[in-house]
Coordinates of C-alpha atoms in Angstrom, one line a residue:
Chain A
M80 CA -17.1 -24.9 -21.1
K81 CA -15.9 -21.7 -20.6
E82 CA -12.5 -21.5 -17.9
K83 CA -13.1 -18.9 -15.1
I84 CA -10.0 -17.1 -14.2
I85 CA -8.7 -14.1 -12.3
L86 CA -6.4 -12.1 -14.2
K87 CA -3.6 -9.7 -12.7
L88 CA -2.0 -6.9 -14.4
G89 CA 1.1 -5.3 -12.0
G90 CA 0.9 -2.0 -11.4
S91 CA 4.7 -2.3 -12.3
V92 CA 3.7 -3.3 -15.8
I93 CA 0.6 -1.2 -16.2
T94 CA 2.0 2.2 -14.9
D95 CA 5.8 3.8 -15.3
K96 CA 7.3 3.3 -11.4
S97 CA 10.7 5.4 -12.5
S98 CA 9.3 9.2 -12.0
G99 CA 7.2 8.8 -8.7
E100 CA 3.8 10.4 -10.7
C101 CA 0.9 8.4 -11.6
K102 CA 2.0 7.4 -15.4
V103 CA -0.2 4.7 -17.0
N104 CA 1.2 2.4 -19.6
K105 CA -1.7 3.2 -22.2
S106 CA 0.0 1.1 -24.9
V107 CA 0.4 -2.0 -22.7
L108 CA -3.4 -1.6 -21.6
E109 CA -4.2 -1.8 -25.4
K110 CA -2.4 -4.7 -25.8
I111 CA -4.1 -6.8 -23.0
A112 CA -7.4 -5.3 -24.4
V113 CA -7.6 -7.0 -27.4
E114 CA -5.9 -10.3 -26.3
L115 CA -8.8 -10.2 -23.6
A116 CA -11.6 -9.4 -26.3
S117 CA -10.2 -11.9 -28.9
R118 CA -10.6 -14.7 -25.9
E119 CA -13.9 -17.0 -25.9
N120 CA -12.4 -20.0 -24.0
V121 CA -12.0 -17.9 -20.7
V122 CA -14.3 -15.7 -18.3
P123 CA -11.8 -12.9 -16.4
V124 CA -11.9 -11.3 -13.3
I125 CA -9.3 -8.7 -13.8
V126 CA -7.5 -7.0 -10.4
H127 CA -5.0 -4.7 -11.0
G128 CA -2.3 -2.9 -8.9
A129 CA -1.7 0.7 -8.4
G130 CA 2.0 1.1 -9.6
S131 CA 3.3 5.2 -10.1
C132 CA -0.8 5.7 -9.3
G133 CA -1.6 4.7 -5.9
H134 CA 2.0 3.5 -4.3
P135 CA 3.4 7.5 -3.8
E136 CA 0.5 8.9 -2.4
A137 CA 0.1 5.8 0.1
K138 CA 2.9 6.2 1.0
E139 CA 3.7 10.1 1.5
H140 CA 0.2 9.4 4.3
H141 CA 1.8 6.6 5.5
L142 CA -1.4 4.0 5.2
D143 CA 0.1 1.7 5.2
K144 CA 0.7 1.9 9.1
G145 CA -2.8 3.3 9.4
L146 CA -4.6 6.2 10.5
D147 CA -2.9 8.5 13.2
H148 CA -5.3 12.0 12.9
T149 CA -3.0 13.4 10.8
N150 CA -3.9 12.0 8.0
K151 CA -7.0 10.8 7.2
A152 CA -7.6 12.5 4.0
G153 CA -4.5 10.1 2.0
I154 CA -7.7 7.8 2.3
F155 CA -9.7 10.0 -0.7
I156 CA -6.0 11.1 -2.0
T157 CA -4.4 7.6 -2.4
H158 CA -8.6 5.8 -3.5
R159 CA -8.4 8.6 -6.2
A160 CA -5.0 8.4 -7.3
V161 CA -5.7 4.2 -8.0
C162 CA -9.6 4.8 -9.2
S163 CA -8.2 7.4 -11.8
L164 CA -5.4 4.5 -12.8
N165 CA -8.8 2.1 -12.8
D166 CA -11.0 4.1 -15.2
E167 CA -7.9 4.0 -17.8
V168 CA -7.9 0.3 -17.3
V169 CA -11.9 0.1 -17.7
N170 CA -11.9 2.7 -21.0
A171 CA -9.5 0.5 -22.8
L172 CA -10.6 -2.6 -22.0
R173 CA -14.2 -1.1 -23.1
A174 CA -12.2 0.4 -26.2
S175 CA -11.5 -3.4 -27.5
G176 CA -15.3 -4.0 -27.1
V177 CA -14.5 -6.0 -23.4
E178 CA -18.0 -5.4 -21.7
A179 CA -15.6 -4.5 -18.4
V180 CA -16.6 -2.3 -15.6
G181 CA -14.4 -0.9 -12.2
I182 CA -15.4 -2.0 -9.0
H183 CA -13.5 -0.9 -6.1
P184 CA -12.4 -2.2 -2.4
L185 CA -13.4 0.7 -0.5
D186 CA -16.4 0.4 -1.2
A187 CA -17.0 -3.5 -0.6
C188 CA -13.7 -4.3 1.8
T189 CA -13.0 -3.8 5.5
A190 CA -9.5 -5.4 7.0
K191 CA -7.7 -6.0 10.0
N192 CA -4.6 -4.9 10.9
G193 CA -3.6 -4.8 7.0
R194 CA -5.7 -8.0 6.4
L195 CA -9.3 -9.0 4.5
I196 CA -11.9 -9.9 7.5
S197 CA -14.9 -8.9 5.0
F198 CA -15.5 -8.5 1.3
D199 CA -19.0 -9.5 -0.7
S200 CA -18.1 -10.6 -3.5
S201 CA -21.6 -11.5 -4.7
P202 CA -21.4 -8.2 -6.8
V203 CA -18.2 -9.3 -8.6
E204 CA -19.9 -12.9 -9.1
L205 CA -23.4 -11.3 -10.8
L206 CA -21.6 -9.3 -12.4
I207 CA -19.8 -12.5 -14.4
Q208 CA -22.9 -14.6 -14.6
N209 CA -24.0 -11.6 -16.7
G210 CA -21.3 -11.4 -19.0
V211 CA -20.0 -8.2 -17.6
I212 CA -15.6 -7.9 -16.7
P213 CA -14.9 -6.5 -13.3
V214 CA -11.8 -5.1 -12.9
L215 CA -10.7 -5.0 -9.1
H216 CA -7.5 -3.1 -7.9
G217 CA -5.3 -2.7 -5.1
D218 CA -7.2 0.4 -2.8
V219 CA -7.3 1.7 0.9
V220 CA -9.4 -0.2 3.0
M221 CA -11.1 0.7 5.9
D222 CA -9.3 -1.6 8.9
I223 CA -11.2 -2.2 12.6
G224 CA -7.6 -2.4 13.8
Q225 CA -5.3 0.6 12.7
G226 CA -8.2 2.9 10.5
A227 CA -7.3 2.2 7.0
C228 CA -4.7 0.2 5.3
I229 CA -3.4 -0.8 1.8
V230 CA -4.9 -4.0 0.6
S231 CA -3.0 -4.9 -2.3
G232 CA -4.6 -7.1 -5.7
D233 CA -2.2 -9.8 -4.7
Q234 CA -4.4 -10.0 -1.3
L235 CA -7.1 -9.5 -3.3
I236 CA -6.5 -12.7 -5.6
S237 CA -6.1 -14.2 -2.4
C238 CA -9.5 -13.4 -1.3
L239 CA -11.5 -13.8 -4.6
A240 CA -10.0 -17.1 -5.1
G241 CA -11.2 -18.4 -1.2
K242 CA -14.5 -17.2 -2.0
M243 CA -15.5 -18.0 -6.0
A244 CA -14.4 -21.5 -7.8
V245 CA -11.4 -19.9 -10.3
D246 CA -10.7 -22.3 -12.6
R247 CA -6.4 -20.4 -13.0
I248 CA -4.6 -17.2 -11.7
G249 CA -2.2 -15.3 -13.8
L250 CA -0.1 -12.6 -12.4
A251 CA 1.1 -10.8 -15.2
T252 CA 4.4 -8.6 -14.2
D253 CA 6.9 -6.8 -15.6
V254 CA 9.4 -9.9 -15.3
A255 CA 9.8 -13.1 -16.3
G256 CA 9.3 -15.2 -13.2
V257 CA 10.8 -15.2 -9.5
F258 CA 14.0 -15.3 -10.5
D259 CA 16.7 -16.8 -7.9
R260 CA 20.2 -14.8 -6.4
D261 CA 21.9 -15.6 -10.1
G262 CA 18.9 -14.1 -12.1
N263 CA 17.1 -17.6 -13.5
V264 CA 13.6 -17.9 -13.4
I265 CA 12.3 -20.2 -10.4
R266 CA 10.0 -22.5 -11.7
H267 CA 8.4 -23.9 -9.3
I268 CA 7.7 -22.4 -5.7
T269 CA 5.8 -24.9 -3.2
R270 CA 5.6 -24.4 0.4
N271 CA 8.7 -26.9 0.9
N272 CA 10.9 -24.9 -1.7
A273 CA 10.0 -21.6 -0.6
G274 CA 11.6 -20.9 2.5
G275 CA 14.7 -21.9 1.1
L276 CA 14.9 -19.5 -2.1
E277 CA 17.1 -16.1 -2.2
I278 CA 14.3 -14.0 -4.0
R279 CA 15.3 -10.6 -5.6
G280 CA 13.5 -7.8 -5.0
S281 CA 11.9 -5.3 -6.3
G282 CA 13.6 -1.5 -6.2
S283 CA 10.7 0.6 -6.8
T284 CA 8.3 2.2 -4.2
D285 CA 5.7 -0.1 -3.2
V286 CA 3.7 -0.1 0.0
T287 CA 2.6 -3.9 -0.2
G288 CA 5.6 -6.1 0.3
G289 CA 6.7 -6.4 -3.7
M290 CA 8.4 -10.4 -5.2
R291 CA 7.8 -11.1 -1.1
G292 CA 5.3 -10.2 -0.9
K293 CA 3.6 -11.6 -3.9
I294 CA 4.7 -15.0 -3.2
D295 CA 3.5 -14.9 0.4
E296 CA 0.1 -14.4 -0.6
L297 CA 0.2 -17.0 -3.0
L298 CA 1.8 -19.8 -0.7
L299 CA -1.5 -18.6 1.7
L300 CA -3.6 -19.3 -1.9
A301 CA -1.6 -22.1 -2.7
E302 CA -2.1 -23.9 0.8
E303 CA -6.0 -23.7 0.2
G304 CA -5.1 -26.1 -3.0
V305 CA -5.5 -23.1 -5.9
E306 CA -2.7 -23.1 -8.3
S307 CA -1.2 -19.6 -9.9
E308 CA 1.3 -18.7 -12.2
L309 CA 3.4 -15.9 -12.6
F310 CA 5.0 -14.4 -16.2
H311 CA 5.7 -11.4 -18.2
I312 CA 3.5 -9.5 -19.4
S313 CA 4.3 -10.3 -22.8
R314 CA 3.2 -14.3 -22.1
V315 CA -0.3 -13.2 -21.3
S316 CA -1.4 -14.9 -24.6
D317 CA 0.1 -18.2 -23.1
F318 CA -1.5 -17.8 -20.0
L319 CA -5.4 -16.9 -21.9
D320 CA -4.1 -19.9 -24.2
G321 CA -2.8 -22.1 -20.8
R322 CA 0.5 -22.5 -22.9
D323 CA 3.5 -22.6 -21.2
N324 CA 4.6 -19.1 -20.3
G325 CA 8.0 -19.5 -19.3
G326 CA 7.5 -17.7 -15.8
T327 CA 6.9 -19.4 -12.3
R328 CA 4.0 -21.5 -11.0
V329 CA 3.4 -21.6 -6.9
S330 CA 1.4 -24.6 -5.9
P331 CA 0.5 -26.5 -2.5
Chain B
M161 CA -22.9 14.5 21.9
K162 CA -22.5 14.4 17.9
E163 CA -25.6 13.5 16.1
K164 CA -25.7 10.3 13.9
I165 CA -27.6 11.8 11.1
I166 CA -28.0 11.1 7.1
L167 CA -28.8 14.1 4.9
K168 CA -30.6 12.6 1.5
L169 CA -29.7 15.3 -1.2
G170 CA -32.6 14.8 -4.0
G171 CA -31.6 14.0 -7.5
S172 CA -34.0 17.2 -8.6
V173 CA -31.8 19.4 -6.2
I174 CA -28.7 18.5 -7.0
T175 CA -28.8 18.7 -10.9
D176 CA -31.0 20.0 -13.0
K177 CA -33.8 17.3 -14.4
S178 CA -35.4 19.6 -17.3
S179 CA -32.9 19.1 -20.2
G180 CA -32.9 15.4 -20.7
E181 CA -29.0 16.0 -19.9
C182 CA -26.5 15.5 -17.0
K183 CA -26.4 19.2 -15.5
V184 CA -25.1 19.7 -12.3
N185 CA -26.2 22.5 -10.0
K186 CA -23.0 23.7 -9.1
S187 CA -24.0 26.7 -7.0
V188 CA -26.3 24.4 -5.0
L189 CA -23.7 21.7 -3.8
E190 CA -21.6 24.6 -2.7
K191 CA -24.0 26.1 -0.5
I192 CA -25.2 22.6 1.0
A193 CA -20.9 21.7 1.4
V194 CA -20.6 24.8 3.7
E195 CA -23.6 24.3 5.1
L196 CA -22.1 20.9 6.6
A197 CA -18.6 22.5 6.6
S198 CA -20.0 24.9 9.8
R199 CA -21.9 21.8 12.0
E200 CA -19.6 20.5 14.7
N201 CA -23.2 18.9 16.4
V202 CA -23.6 16.2 13.8
V203 CA -21.7 13.1 12.2
P204 CA -23.1 13.1 8.6
V205 CA -23.7 10.8 5.6
I206 CA -24.8 11.9 2.5
V207 CA -26.6 9.6 0.1
H208 CA -27.6 11.5 -2.9
G209 CA -30.2 10.4 -6.2
A210 CA -28.8 10.6 -9.6
G211 CA -31.1 13.0 -10.8
S212 CA -30.3 14.2 -14.4
C213 CA -27.3 12.5 -14.3
G214 CA -28.0 8.2 -14.8
H215 CA -32.2 8.0 -14.4
P216 CA -32.0 9.4 -18.4
E217 CA -29.6 6.7 -18.7
A218 CA -31.3 3.4 -16.7
K219 CA -34.2 4.6 -18.8
E220 CA -32.9 4.7 -21.8
H221 CA -31.4 1.3 -21.1
H222 CA -34.9 0.1 -19.2
L223 CA -32.2 -1.4 -16.5
D224 CA -35.2 -0.8 -13.8
K225 CA -37.2 -4.1 -16.0
G226 CA -33.6 -5.6 -15.3
L227 CA -31.3 -7.8 -17.8
D228 CA -32.5 -8.9 -21.7
H229 CA -29.2 -9.7 -23.6
T230 CA -29.4 -6.9 -25.2
N231 CA -28.8 -3.8 -22.2
K232 CA -25.8 -4.7 -20.7
A233 CA -24.0 -2.3 -21.2
G234 CA -26.2 0.1 -19.5
I235 CA -24.6 -1.0 -15.8
F236 CA -21.9 1.0 -17.0
I237 CA -23.1 3.8 -18.3
T238 CA -25.6 4.9 -16.2
H239 CA -23.2 4.0 -13.1
R240 CA -20.4 6.3 -14.8
A241 CA -22.9 9.0 -15.2
V242 CA -23.9 8.6 -11.6
C243 CA -20.5 8.2 -10.9
S244 CA -19.7 11.5 -12.2
L245 CA -22.3 13.2 -10.3
N246 CA -21.0 12.2 -7.5
D247 CA -17.3 12.9 -7.8
E248 CA -19.2 16.6 -8.4
V249 CA -20.5 15.9 -5.0
V250 CA -17.3 15.0 -3.1
N251 CA -15.2 17.3 -4.9
A252 CA -17.9 20.5 -3.7
L253 CA -18.2 19.2 -0.3
R254 CA -13.9 18.6 0.0
A255 CA -13.2 22.3 -1.9
S256 CA -15.6 23.3 2.2
G257 CA -13.2 21.3 4.3
V258 CA -15.6 18.6 4.3
E259 CA -13.6 15.1 4.6
A260 CA -15.7 13.0 1.8
V261 CA -15.2 10.2 0.5
G262 CA -17.6 8.5 -2.3
I263 CA -19.2 5.4 -1.9
H264 CA -21.0 3.3 -4.9
P265 CA -23.3 1.1 -3.5
L266 CA -22.7 -1.2 -7.0
D267 CA -19.6 -2.7 -5.4
A268 CA -21.2 -3.7 -2.3
C269 CA -24.5 -4.1 -2.5
T270 CA -27.1 -6.9 -4.6
A271 CA -30.7 -7.0 -4.5
K272 CA -33.2 -9.1 -5.9
N273 CA -36.4 -8.1 -8.0
G274 CA -35.2 -4.2 -7.4
R275 CA -34.9 -4.9 -3.4
L276 CA -32.0 -4.5 -1.6
I277 CA -31.1 -7.6 -0.1
S278 CA -27.5 -7.7 0.7
F279 CA -25.1 -4.3 1.7
D280 CA -22.3 -4.2 3.9
S281 CA -21.9 -1.0 5.4
S282 CA -19.3 -1.8 7.4
P283 CA -16.6 0.6 5.2
V284 CA -19.5 3.1 6.0
E285 CA -19.5 3.0 9.3
L286 CA -15.2 3.1 9.8
L287 CA -15.1 6.1 7.4
I288 CA -17.1 7.8 10.2
Q289 CA -15.6 6.6 13.1
N290 CA -12.6 7.8 12.1
G291 CA -13.6 11.2 10.7
V292 CA -14.7 10.7 7.0
I293 CA -17.9 11.3 5.3
P294 CA -18.9 8.5 3.2
V295 CA -21.0 10.1 -0.1
L296 CA -23.6 7.5 -1.4
H297 CA -25.6 7.5 -4.2
G298 CA -28.8 5.7 -5.8
D299 CA -26.9 3.3 -8.6
V300 CA -27.5 0.4 -10.5
V301 CA -27.1 -2.9 -8.4
M302 CA -26.4 -6.5 -9.8
D303 CA -30.0 -8.4 -8.7
I304 CA -30.4 -12.5 -8.6
G305 CA -33.7 -12.5 -9.5
Q306 CA -33.7 -9.5 -13.2
G307 CA -29.7 -9.5 -13.8
A308 CA -29.8 -6.2 -12.6
C309 CA -31.7 -3.0 -11.5
I310 CA -32.0 0.3 -10.2
V311 CA -31.6 0.9 -6.1
S312 CA -33.5 4.2 -5.5
G313 CA -31.3 7.0 -2.7
D314 CA -34.6 6.7 -0.5
Q315 CA -34.1 2.9 -0.6
L316 CA -30.8 3.2 0.8
I317 CA -31.6 5.1 2.9
S318 CA -33.6 3.1 4.3
C319 CA -31.7 0.1 3.8
L320 CA -28.7 1.7 5.7
A321 CA -30.7 3.0 9.0
G322 CA -31.1 -0.7 9.2
K323 CA -27.9 -1.3 10.0
M324 CA -26.7 1.8 12.4
A325 CA -27.8 3.5 14.6
V326 CA -28.9 7.2 12.7
D327 CA -30.5 9.6 15.4
R328 CA -31.9 11.8 12.4
I329 CA -32.9 11.1 9.0
G330 CA -33.5 14.0 6.5
L331 CA -34.2 14.5 2.4
A332 CA -33.7 17.8 1.0
T333 CA -36.2 18.4 -2.2
D334 CA -37.0 21.0 -4.5
V335 CA -40.1 20.8 -2.7
A336 CA -41.4 22.0 0.5
G337 CA -42.8 18.8 1.2
V338 CA -44.9 16.6 0.6
F339 CA -48.0 18.3 -0.9
D340 CA -51.7 17.5 -1.2
R341 CA -53.4 17.5 -4.3
D342 CA -54.4 21.4 -3.5
G343 CA -51.0 22.5 -2.9
N344 CA -50.6 21.7 1.0
V345 CA -47.4 20.9 2.5
I346 CA -48.7 17.2 4.5
R347 CA -46.7 18.0 7.9
H348 CA -47.0 14.4 8.9
I349 CA -47.6 11.2 7.5
T350 CA -47.7 7.9 9.2
R351 CA -49.1 4.1 8.6
N352 CA -52.6 5.5 9.1
N353 CA -52.7 8.4 7.3
A354 CA -50.8 7.2 4.2
G355 CA -53.4 5.2 2.5
G356 CA -56.0 8.2 2.1
L357 CA -53.5 10.7 0.9
E358 CA -53.7 12.3 -2.5
I359 CA -49.9 13.2 -3.4
R360 CA -48.8 15.2 -6.1
G361 CA -46.5 13.2 -8.1
S362 CA -43.3 14.2 -9.7
G363 CA -42.9 15.8 -13.7
S364 CA -39.4 15.1 -14.6
T365 CA -37.8 11.0 -15.4
D366 CA -37.3 8.9 -12.6
V367 CA -37.7 5.3 -12.5
T368 CA -37.7 5.2 -8.8
G369 CA -41.5 6.0 -8.4
G370 CA -40.3 10.1 -7.6
M371 CA -42.8 11.3 -4.5
R372 CA -45.1 8.0 -4.2
G373 CA -42.1 5.7 -4.3
K374 CA -40.0 7.7 -1.8
I375 CA -43.0 8.0 0.7
D376 CA -43.5 4.2 0.4
E377 CA -39.5 3.8 1.3
L378 CA -40.2 6.2 4.1
L379 CA -43.0 4.8 5.2
L380 CA -40.9 1.1 5.6
L381 CA -38.2 2.8 7.6
A382 CA -41.2 4.3 9.8
E383 CA -42.1 0.5 10.6
E384 CA -38.6 -0.3 11.8
G385 CA -39.3 3.5 14.2
V386 CA -37.2 5.4 12.5
E387 CA -38.9 8.9 11.7
S388 CA -37.9 10.9 8.8
E389 CA -38.0 14.5 7.5
L390 CA -38.9 15.7 4.4
F391 CA -38.2 19.6 3.5
H392 CA -36.8 22.1 0.6
I393 CA -33.1 22.4 0.3
S394 CA -33.4 26.2 1.2
R395 CA -34.5 25.1 4.8
V396 CA -31.3 22.2 4.9
S397 CA -29.9 24.4 8.4
D398 CA -33.0 23.8 9.7
F399 CA -32.8 20.4 9.6
L400 CA -29.3 20.2 10.8
D401 CA -29.8 22.5 13.7
G402 CA -32.9 20.6 14.7
R403 CA -35.4 23.3 13.6
D404 CA -39.0 23.1 12.4
N405 CA -38.2 22.8 8.7
G406 CA -41.7 23.3 7.5
G407 CA -41.6 20.0 5.7
T408 CA -43.1 17.0 6.3
R409 CA -42.8 14.1 8.8
V410 CA -42.8 10.6 8.2
S411 CA -43.3 8.6 11.5
P412 CA -44.4 5.4 13.0

């Protein structure tokens, strides 16, 4: 019996966020593709962040604050940036023999004041059933409250997990896990200890809330009974094989 | 009061179907873009066919007959071909100052045995409301009956018109209208005269039924009370301005 998993690839992992320009980490993508191609025990849905291919554009056009009659061109510009990254992810997977196809949230989702209110996941589910790996991404989404908004890959995971029966969720990031103020990985977060945690933030451009936003999404997921794990990208094979990945587990 | 219209650009109009390879008619796209950019009386949704960028791939992988465990790569290959055409259409519109963005049916629709059964049109409607022109296209769509199928631009129009309040629908093609056997344009088709018509077929690769398939879609639309017009691409300005375009009207 194959496990159905969602694997999130952080924007900081698959792009270089230091320069402020879209720069894809192709070598990382190739490694992840090889890992996925060799796994027969899992059926993955891939969700990736935007990193340097989308966040700077979203910020420049302040789409996180919605539309204001001056920034509608930002919809296309931001969407194109993150779609070009999505193309690279899909191409890397396909080059390793993974039958992947990109799915763009702008086409299928709507939001209200930044939170998804509609997302028909049936194309994603039918792709999986037919042996095709859908690759989704954080994206601009039209918004009935504020015109448009940015929906993070983390929010998408949360939404997808609420619709599909998923066995495991993993978030591969550029850090070993969620760090406390002293730089130690917090191995386990639950609703009970989340409030008191001192979490170290992210330094780069991120319009979707960085690590604190991520934890909030994962806690929402945990409230629905879905556990997730956050770990360093170098431990992705441990996650895929179900071994300890040295990261942070977020559970109900 | 602006009119809400759907303008379908036939695959034979915006691509060269003679060679069997994807070849975009950029000069035609530029002319259409200029027409649309100068119109303030209409709010268009653009839908285009695949022409030589998608039909040959769909045929090679026989996606019109569904998935059979040998052809799932055809989903990506066909989708990529028609998305590359969609990029060209969007870029041509944007180059003329039309705020356009591509929307891909694979991401948002599902079908059953070749007919659409789900399509959340709210992203399309919200784009229009915010002054952005959505550009959709005939596409591969996942199918709960046969795995995958090809949904024509004509079927999409029909589906969209059933969901949105549309004032007028126009199909710009490479012919002056629907021809009878003697080569004369049939000016008016209704359910009453449709059965007895001798309609001249299309010569090139078309996995979605050519002119006969088009008429069937437009008759379905007419049954729902929505009239449509089919005319030569050179008459698109007549259509946009609401003048006689010399083509075929399909009405209830």
